[in-house]
Amino acid sequence: MATLWGGRFEGETDALVWAFNQSLPFDRRLWRADIRGSIAHARMLARQGIIAPEEGEALVGGLQSLEADLASGAATLPEEAEDIHSAIEAMLRERVGTVAGKLHTARSRNDQVATDVRLWLKDESAALREELARLRALLVEMAEANIDLVLPGRTHHQHAQPIRLAHHLLAYFWMLSRDDGRFADAARRADALPLGAGALAGTPFPIDREFVAAELGFSSLCENSLDAVADRDFAIEFCAAAALLMQHLSRLAEEIVLWSAPEFGFVELADAVTTGSSIMPQKKNPDVAELIRGKTGRVYGDLFTLLTLLKGLVLAYNKDMQEDKEPLFDACDTARTCVSLMTRLLAGAKFRPDVMRAALRGDFSTATDLADALASGAGVPFREAHEVVGRLVRECLLQGTILENLTLDDLRRHDARFPENALAAITPEASADARGSRGGTGREAIFEQIVRARSVLEGAAAAVPPP
Ligand code: ARG
């Protein structure tokens, strides 16, 4: 295989070394970005008079036909090429002849690869954000559709206070919205053009970096040529955002696994997103949720691979950096697939209001409301009210009874100051609705939250560039 650096060498490269050094098997997916970058570069070279106008036309025409043929499948990448940059250049040479050799004027693979990865990542992060916007919109829709479902809210995994299902779903909406913000933020910093940095020191040719940036849709330029070719912080930021996103999805996935288990039975998952067992005929397994939970580990791994890869590397480019691609691609693919599958999983989920409601019966999760009734209705200091209700709960447990069975007389035997309406306050619905503070689980507060969520969603959707 012809290399881009043969001149200095006399002997052949060892076959194992060739394979070890080769990145085409994984960087091939950068082909579109590589061609785009080269077209912009060729245009700039001609515009600046660095190459002749007809040479520029030949290069751009050749690259455009190559792009069309690769897209249609009429052309395929030469498998033996060292990397995507050599592959594209070799294919261009076949089409346009020796003028292909002029494309690399004022450019190095170091600034070329940094440009390719940023271009690729900008598109991928826009696509991921669109997928994420669909999941966020679904959570809001589901919250609205299930506004009257209550279930036990938990702390320490024990029943704590009744909450609306909508509240639970919206909690994930806000987490995922912050993830969206982190991707937007990372994309903003990836949006600077490295091309023009050359191998590391810049170039003596009179290039026009602003023109190339405008052609490629970069809103700024990397200001230091060493930094431009040596850092991959934009890739790390993306992976960090992906790791957090996966953490959020993983928590939701765990809840789906639990909620679909018979002891909970809060949700029934659709056949299309579950699988069976080869031995136990009764099984319907939440594999998709489990896999989302499991794949979180690999995205954390991707982030750690990148952090470790760059640690202690001297400036500027080092071949170690070729290893940045697989983890970045993997984090991107995994996060996007998991978001899309979580959307499917939730879209087909059937909640069971009766089972959720039954889980609240006799669980003492409205004991706080009894204490609140004493505190707000009779002016009893909350600490004292808490003590009174604590004793009451203990007695119920000793007698094998539940709050729902108590009469006002029972309450007043513990404390004569219980107000008339104390029992009315302890239904799960009344308990949830009492929490009407902003961000709380009361019906009206949830509606307000839905309105806020929708306006965030609309703002965020507008910020997503078209694919
Ligand atoms: N395949 C290489 C990479 O991904 C391209 C840059 C090669 N640069 C070099 N100086 N060998 O990092």
Coordinates of C-alpha atoms and ligand atoms in Angstrom, one line a residue:
M1 CA 0.0 0.0 0.0
A2 CA 1.3 3.5 -0.9
T3 CA 1.7 5.7 2.1
L4 CA 1.6 9.4 2.5
W5 CA 5.2 9.3 3.9
G6 CA 7.1 6.8 1.7
G7 CA 10.0 9.1 0.6
R8 CA 12.2 8.7 3.6
F9 CA 11.8 5.0 3.9
E10 CA 13.7 2.2 2.1
G11 CA 12.4 -0.9 3.8
E12 CA 8.9 -2.2 4.0
T13 CA 6.7 -1.7 7.1
D14 CA 6.3 -4.9 9.2
A15 CA 2.8 -6.3 8.6
L16 CA 1.9 -6.4 12.2
V17 CA 3.1 -2.8 12.6
W18 CA 1.0 -1.8 9.7
A19 CA -2.1 -3.3 11.2
F20 CA -1.3 -1.9 14.6
N21 CA -0.9 1.6 13.2
Q22 CA -3.9 1.5 10.9
S23 CA -7.0 3.4 11.9
L24 CA -9.1 3.0 8.8
P25 CA -11.1 0.1 10.4
F26 CA -12.6 2.6 12.8
D27 CA -12.0 6.1 11.4
R28 CA -13.7 5.2 8.1
R29 CA -16.9 6.7 9.5
L30 CA -15.3 10.2 9.3
W31 CA -15.3 10.0 5.5
R32 CA -18.0 12.5 4.9
A33 CA -16.4 15.0 7.3
D34 CA -13.0 14.4 5.8
I35 CA -14.3 15.2 2.3
R36 CA -16.2 18.3 3.5
G37 CA -13.1 19.6 5.1
S38 CA -11.0 18.9 2.0
I39 CA -13.5 20.7 -0.3
A40 CA -13.3 23.8 1.9
H41 CA -9.6 23.6 2.1
A42 CA -9.2 23.2 -1.8
R43 CA -11.5 26.2 -2.3
M44 CA -9.5 28.3 0.0
L45 CA -6.2 27.3 -1.6
A46 CA -7.5 28.3 -5.0
R47 CA -9.1 31.5 -3.7
Q48 CA -5.8 32.5 -2.1
G49 CA -3.9 31.8 -5.3
I50 CA -1.9 29.0 -3.5
I51 CA -3.0 26.6 -6.3
A52 CA -4.3 27.5 -9.8
P53 CA -8.1 28.0 -10.2
E54 CA -8.4 25.0 -12.5
E55 CA -6.5 22.9 -10.0
G56 CA -9.0 24.0 -7.3
E57 CA -11.9 23.0 -9.6
A58 CA -10.4 19.6 -10.4
L59 CA -9.9 18.9 -6.7
V60 CA -13.4 20.1 -5.7
G61 CA -15.0 18.3 -8.6
G62 CA -13.1 15.1 -7.8
L63 CA -14.0 15.2 -4.1
Q64 CA -17.7 15.9 -4.9
S65 CA -17.9 12.9 -7.2
L66 CA -16.1 10.8 -4.7
E67 CA -18.6 11.9 -2.0
A68 CA -21.6 11.0 -4.2
D69 CA -20.1 7.6 -5.1
L70 CA -19.2 6.7 -1.5
A71 CA -22.8 7.7 -0.5
S72 CA -24.4 5.6 -3.2
G73 CA -22.1 2.6 -2.7
A74 CA -20.6 3.0 -6.3
A75 CA -17.2 3.5 -4.7
T76 CA -15.7 1.8 -1.6
L77 CA -12.8 2.7 0.6
P78 CA -9.5 0.9 -0.1
E79 CA -9.3 -1.5 2.9
E80 CA -5.6 -1.5 3.0
A81 CA -5.2 2.3 3.5
E82 CA -3.6 3.6 6.6
D83 CA -6.4 5.9 7.7
I84 CA -9.4 7.7 6.3
H85 CA -7.3 10.7 5.2
S86 CA -4.9 8.5 3.1
A87 CA -7.9 6.5 1.8
I88 CA -9.7 9.6 0.5
E89 CA -6.5 11.1 -1.0
A90 CA -5.7 7.8 -2.8
M91 CA -9.2 7.6 -4.3
L92 CA -9.0 11.2 -5.3
R93 CA -5.7 10.6 -7.1
E94 CA -7.4 7.8 -9.1
R95 CA -10.0 10.3 -10.2
V96 CA -8.0 13.5 -10.8
G97 CA -4.4 12.3 -11.2
T98 CA -1.3 14.0 -9.8
V99 CA -3.1 17.3 -8.9
A100 CA -4.5 15.3 -6.0
G101 CA -1.1 15.8 -4.5
K102 CA -1.7 19.6 -4.2
L103 CA -4.6 19.1 -1.8
H104 CA -2.3 18.6 1.2
T105 CA -0.6 22.0 0.6
A106 CA -0.7 24.0 3.9
R107 CA -2.3 21.1 5.7
S108 CA -1.2 18.2 7.9
R109 CA -3.2 15.2 9.0
N110 CA -2.9 16.6 12.5
D111 CA -5.1 19.6 11.8
Q112 CA -7.1 17.5 9.3
V113 CA -8.1 14.9 11.8
A114 CA -8.9 17.4 14.6
T115 CA -11.2 19.2 12.1
D116 CA -12.8 15.9 11.0
V117 CA -13.6 14.8 14.5
R118 CA -15.1 18.2 15.5
L119 CA -17.2 18.3 12.3
W120 CA -18.4 14.8 13.0
L121 CA -19.1 15.5 16.6
K122 CA -21.1 18.6 15.9
D123 CA -23.5 16.7 13.7
E124 CA -23.7 13.7 16.0
S125 CA -24.4 15.8 19.0
A126 CA -27.2 17.6 17.2
A127 CA -28.7 14.2 16.2
L128 CA -28.4 13.0 19.8
R129 CA -30.1 16.1 21.1
E130 CA -33.0 15.6 18.8
E131 CA -33.4 12.1 20.0
L132 CA -33.2 13.3 23.5
A133 CA -35.9 16.0 22.8
R134 CA -38.3 13.3 21.8
L135 CA -37.8 11.4 25.0
R136 CA -38.2 14.6 27.1
A137 CA -41.3 15.5 25.2
L138 CA -42.7 12.0 25.8
L139 CA -42.1 12.4 29.6
V140 CA -44.1 15.6 29.6
E141 CA -46.9 14.1 27.6
M142 CA -47.0 11.0 29.9
A143 CA -47.0 13.3 33.0
E144 CA -50.0 15.2 31.7
A145 CA -51.9 12.0 30.6
N146 CA -51.3 10.4 34.1
I147 CA -51.9 13.5 36.2
D148 CA -54.2 11.8 38.7
L149 CA -52.1 8.7 39.4
V150 CA -50.5 8.6 42.8
L151 CA -47.9 6.1 44.1
P152 CA -45.7 5.8 47.2
G153 CA -42.8 8.3 47.0
R154 CA -39.7 6.8 48.6
T155 CA -36.7 7.8 50.7
H156 CA -34.3 5.0 51.7
H157 CA -36.5 2.9 49.4
Q158 CA -39.1 3.0 52.2
H159 CA -42.6 4.5 51.6
A160 CA -42.2 8.2 52.5
Q161 CA -45.1 10.3 51.2
P162 CA -47.6 9.9 48.3
I163 CA -46.5 11.5 45.1
R164 CA -48.0 11.8 41.6
L165 CA -46.6 9.6 38.9
A166 CA -46.4 12.8 36.8
H167 CA -44.0 14.2 39.4
H168 CA -41.7 11.2 39.2
L169 CA -41.7 11.3 35.4
L170 CA -41.0 15.1 35.4
A171 CA -38.1 14.6 37.7
Y172 CA -36.4 12.7 34.8
F173 CA -37.5 15.4 32.4
W174 CA -35.4 18.0 34.3
M175 CA -32.4 15.7 34.6
L176 CA -32.5 15.0 30.9
S177 CA -32.9 18.7 30.2
R178 CA -29.7 19.5 32.1
D179 CA -28.0 16.7 30.0
D180 CA -29.3 18.5 26.9
G181 CA -27.8 21.7 28.2
R182 CA -24.4 20.0 28.8
F183 CA -24.4 18.6 25.2
A184 CA -25.2 22.1 23.8
D185 CA -22.4 23.5 25.9
A186 CA -19.9 20.9 24.8
A187 CA -20.9 21.4 21.1
R188 CA -20.4 25.1 21.5
R189 CA -16.8 24.6 22.5
A190 CA -16.2 22.0 19.8
D191 CA -17.4 24.6 17.3
A192 CA -13.9 26.1 16.6
L193 CA -11.8 25.3 13.5
P194 CA -8.4 23.7 14.0
L195 CA -7.5 23.6 10.2
G196 CA -4.7 25.9 9.4
A197 CA -2.7 24.8 12.4
G198 CA -0.6 22.6 10.1
A199 CA 1.4 19.9 11.8
L200 CA 1.7 22.0 14.9
A201 CA 3.3 25.4 14.2
G202 CA 1.0 27.0 11.5
T203 CA 1.9 27.3 7.9
P204 CA 4.0 29.7 5.7
F205 CA 1.3 29.7 3.0
P206 CA -1.1 32.7 2.9
I207 CA -4.1 30.7 4.0
D208 CA -7.5 32.2 4.9
R209 CA -8.8 30.4 8.0
E210 CA -11.9 32.6 8.4
F211 CA -13.0 31.5 4.9
V212 CA -12.6 27.8 5.7
A213 CA -14.5 28.2 9.0
A214 CA -17.4 29.9 7.3
E215 CA -17.5 27.2 4.6
L216 CA -17.6 24.5 7.2
G217 CA -20.0 26.2 9.6
F218 CA -17.5 26.8 12.4
S219 CA -18.3 29.8 14.4
S220 CA -14.7 30.5 15.6
L221 CA -11.1 29.5 15.1
C222 CA -8.7 27.7 17.4
E223 CA -6.4 30.5 18.4
N224 CA -3.3 28.5 19.0
S225 CA -1.9 26.0 16.5
L226 CA -0.5 23.7 19.2
D227 CA -3.7 23.7 21.2
A228 CA -5.6 23.1 17.9
V229 CA -3.9 19.8 17.2
A230 CA -3.1 18.6 20.7
D231 CA -6.2 18.9 22.7
R232 CA -9.3 16.6 22.6
D233 CA -11.1 18.3 25.5
F234 CA -14.2 18.7 23.3
A235 CA -14.4 14.9 22.9
I236 CA -14.0 14.4 26.7
E237 CA -16.7 17.0 27.4
F238 CA -19.0 15.2 25.1
C239 CA -18.3 11.9 26.8
A240 CA -18.7 13.4 30.3
A241 CA -22.1 14.7 29.2
A242 CA -22.9 11.2 27.8
A243 CA -21.8 9.6 31.0
L244 CA -24.2 11.7 33.1
L245 CA -27.0 11.1 30.6
M246 CA -26.4 7.4 30.9
Q247 CA -26.5 7.7 34.7
H248 CA -29.9 9.3 34.5
L249 CA -31.2 6.7 32.0
S250 CA -29.8 4.0 34.2
R251 CA -31.7 5.2 37.3
L252 CA -34.9 5.3 35.3
A253 CA -34.1 1.9 33.8
E254 CA -33.7 0.5 37.3
E255 CA -37.1 1.9 38.3
I256 CA -38.7 0.3 35.3
V257 CA -37.1 -3.0 36.2
L258 CA -38.5 -2.8 39.7
W259 CA -41.9 -1.4 38.8
S260 CA -42.4 -4.2 36.3
A261 CA -41.5 -7.0 38.8
P262 CA -44.5 -8.7 40.3
E263 CA -43.9 -7.4 43.8
F264 CA -44.5 -3.9 42.4
G265 CA -46.6 -4.5 39.4
F266 CA -46.9 -0.8 38.7
V267 CA -46.2 -1.1 35.0
E268 CA -46.6 -3.6 32.3
L269 CA -44.1 -3.3 29.5
A270 CA -45.1 -3.9 25.8
D271 CA -44.2 -7.2 24.2
A272 CA -42.2 -5.3 21.5
V273 CA -39.6 -4.2 24.1
T274 CA -39.4 -7.3 26.3
T275 CA -38.0 -10.8 25.8
G276 CA -38.8 -14.3 27.1
S277 CA -36.9 -17.0 28.8
S278 CA -35.7 -20.2 27.0
I279 CA -36.6 -22.3 30.1
M280 CA -39.3 -20.5 32.1
P281 CA -42.4 -20.0 29.9
Q282 CA -44.0 -17.5 32.2
K283 CA -41.1 -14.9 31.9
K284 CA -41.4 -11.5 30.4
N285 CA -38.0 -9.8 31.0
P286 CA -37.2 -6.1 30.9
D287 CA -34.0 -6.7 29.0
V288 CA -34.0 -3.4 27.3
A289 CA -34.1 -1.5 30.7
E290 CA -31.4 -3.9 32.1
L291 CA -29.2 -3.3 29.0
I292 CA -29.5 0.5 29.3
R293 CA -28.5 0.1 32.9
G294 CA -25.6 -2.1 31.9
K295 CA -24.4 0.0 29.0
T296 CA -23.9 2.9 31.4
G297 CA -20.7 1.2 32.5
R298 CA -19.2 1.2 29.0
V299 CA -19.9 5.0 28.5
Y300 CA -18.2 5.7 31.9
G301 CA -15.3 3.5 30.5
D302 CA -15.2 5.6 27.3
L303 CA -14.9 8.8 29.3
F304 CA -12.2 7.3 31.5
T305 CA -10.3 6.0 28.4
L306 CA -10.2 9.5 27.0
L307 CA -9.2 11.2 30.2
T308 CA -6.4 8.7 30.7
L309 CA -5.3 8.9 27.1
L310 CA -4.6 12.6 27.2
K311 CA -3.1 12.6 30.7
G312 CA 0.6 13.5 30.7
L313 CA 0.9 13.7 26.8
V314 CA 3.4 16.4 25.8
L315 CA 2.4 18.9 23.1
A316 CA 1.6 18.6 20.4
Y317 CA 0.2 15.6 18.4
N318 CA 1.1 12.1 19.6
K319 CA 0.0 8.9 18.0
D320 CA -1.7 7.9 21.2
M321 CA -4.4 10.4 20.1
Q322 CA -5.5 8.1 17.3
E323 CA -7.1 6.1 20.2
D324 CA -9.6 8.9 20.9
K325 CA -12.0 7.7 18.2
E326 CA -13.3 4.4 19.3
P327 CA -14.4 5.5 22.8
L328 CA -15.9 8.7 21.4
F329 CA -17.8 6.8 18.7
D330 CA -18.9 4.2 21.2
A331 CA -20.1 6.8 23.7
C332 CA -22.0 8.6 21.0
D333 CA -23.6 5.4 19.5
T334 CA -24.5 4.0 22.9
A335 CA -26.0 7.1 24.3
R336 CA -28.1 7.7 21.2
T337 CA -29.3 4.1 21.0
C338 CA -30.2 4.1 24.7
V339 CA -32.2 7.3 24.4
S340 CA -34.1 6.0 21.5
L341 CA -34.8 2.7 23.3
M342 CA -35.9 4.4 26.5
T343 CA -38.4 6.3 24.4
R344 CA -39.8 3.1 23.0
L345 CA -39.8 1.5 26.4
L346 CA -41.8 4.3 27.9
A347 CA -44.1 4.8 24.9
G348 CA -45.4 1.3 25.2
A349 CA -45.6 1.1 29.0
K350 CA -49.0 0.6 30.6
F351 CA -49.3 2.0 34.1
R352 CA -51.6 0.3 36.6
P353 CA -53.3 3.0 38.7
D354 CA -55.1 0.4 40.9
V355 CA -51.9 -1.3 41.9
M356 CA -50.1 1.9 42.6
R357 CA -53.1 3.1 44.7
A358 CA -53.3 -0.2 46.6
A359 CA -49.6 0.1 47.4
L360 CA -50.5 3.2 49.4
R361 CA -53.1 1.5 51.6
G362 CA -51.9 0.9 55.1
D363 CA -48.4 2.1 54.4
F364 CA -48.5 5.0 56.9
S365 CA -47.2 7.3 54.1
T366 CA -49.6 10.1 55.2
A367 CA -48.4 10.1 58.8
T368 CA -46.7 13.4 58.0
D369 CA -50.1 14.9 57.1
L370 CA -51.5 14.0 60.5
A371 CA -48.6 15.7 62.1
D372 CA -49.1 18.7 59.7
A373 CA -52.8 18.8 60.7
L374 CA -51.9 19.1 64.4
A375 CA -49.2 21.7 63.7
S376 CA -51.2 23.9 61.3
G377 CA -54.8 23.2 62.6
A378 CA -54.0 23.4 66.3
G379 CA -50.7 25.4 66.4
V380 CA -48.9 22.4 68.1
P381 CA -45.1 22.8 67.5
F382 CA -44.2 20.4 64.7
R383 CA -41.6 18.5 66.8
E384 CA -44.4 17.7 69.4
A385 CA -46.9 16.8 66.7
H386 CA -44.3 14.4 65.2
E387 CA -43.9 12.7 68.6
V388 CA -47.7 12.3 69.0
V389 CA -48.1 10.8 65.5
G390 CA -45.0 8.6 66.0
R391 CA -46.7 7.1 69.1
L392 CA -49.9 6.7 67.2
V393 CA -48.2 4.8 64.4
R394 CA -46.5 2.5 66.9
E395 CA -49.8 1.7 68.6
C396 CA -51.4 1.0 65.2
L397 CA -48.6 -1.4 64.4
L398 CA -48.9 -3.1 67.8
Q399 CA -52.6 -3.5 67.3
G400 CA -52.3 -4.6 63.6
T401 CA -54.4 -1.7 62.3
I402 CA -53.7 1.0 59.8
L403 CA -54.2 4.8 59.7
E404 CA -57.2 4.4 57.3
N405 CA -59.1 2.6 60.0
L406 CA -58.8 5.3 62.7
T407 CA -61.7 7.5 63.8
L408 CA -61.4 11.1 65.0
D409 CA -62.0 9.7 68.5
D410 CA -59.0 7.4 68.1
L411 CA -56.9 10.4 67.2
R412 CA -58.2 12.5 70.0
R413 CA -57.4 9.8 72.5
H414 CA -53.8 10.4 71.6
D415 CA -54.1 14.2 71.5
A416 CA -57.3 16.1 72.1
R417 CA -56.1 18.9 69.9
F418 CA -56.5 17.0 66.5
P419 CA -58.8 19.3 64.4
E420 CA -62.1 18.1 62.9
N421 CA -60.7 17.7 59.4
A422 CA -57.6 15.7 60.4
L423 CA -58.8 12.5 58.8
A424 CA -59.7 14.1 55.6
A425 CA -56.1 15.2 55.2
I426 CA -54.7 11.7 55.2
T427 CA -56.0 10.3 51.9
P428 CA -53.1 9.9 49.5
E429 CA -54.8 12.4 47.0
A430 CA -55.3 15.0 49.8
S431 CA -51.8 14.4 51.0
A432 CA -50.3 14.9 47.5
D433 CA -52.5 18.0 46.8
A434 CA -51.6 19.6 50.0
R435 CA -48.0 19.9 48.6
G436 CA -48.8 22.8 46.4
S437 CA -45.5 24.6 46.9
R438 CA -43.6 25.4 43.7
G439 CA -42.0 22.2 42.5
G440 CA -44.2 20.1 44.7
T441 CA -46.5 17.2 43.9
G442 CA -49.9 19.0 44.2
R443 CA -52.1 18.8 41.1
E444 CA -51.9 22.5 40.4
A445 CA -48.2 22.6 41.1
I446 CA -47.7 19.8 38.6
F447 CA -49.7 21.6 35.9
E448 CA -47.5 24.6 36.4
Q449 CA -44.4 22.4 36.2
I450 CA -45.7 21.0 32.9
V451 CA -46.1 24.5 31.5
R452 CA -42.5 25.3 32.5
A453 CA -41.3 22.0 31.1
R454 CA -43.0 22.7 27.8
S455 CA -41.5 26.2 27.5
V456 CA -38.0 24.7 28.1
L457 CA -38.7 22.1 25.6
E458 CA -39.8 24.5 22.9
G459 CA -36.7 26.7 23.6
A460 CA -34.4 23.8 23.5
A461 CA -36.0 22.4 20.3
A462 CA -35.5 25.7 18.6
A463 CA -31.8 25.5 19.5
V464 CA -31.3 22.2 17.8
P465 CA -29.9 22.7 14.3
P466 CA -31.6 20.7 11.5
P467 CA -29.9 17.4 10.7
Ligands
ARG1 N1 -5.0 8.4 12.0 C1 -4.4 9.5 12.6 C2 -5.2 9.8 13.9 O1 -6.3 9.5 14.0 C3 -4.4 10.7 11.8 C4 -3.3 11.7 12.2 C5 -2.0 11.2 11.8 N2 -1.0 12.1 12.1 C6 0.3 11.7 12.2 N3 1.1 12.7 12.5 N4 0.7 10.5 12.0 O2 -4.7 10.4 14.9

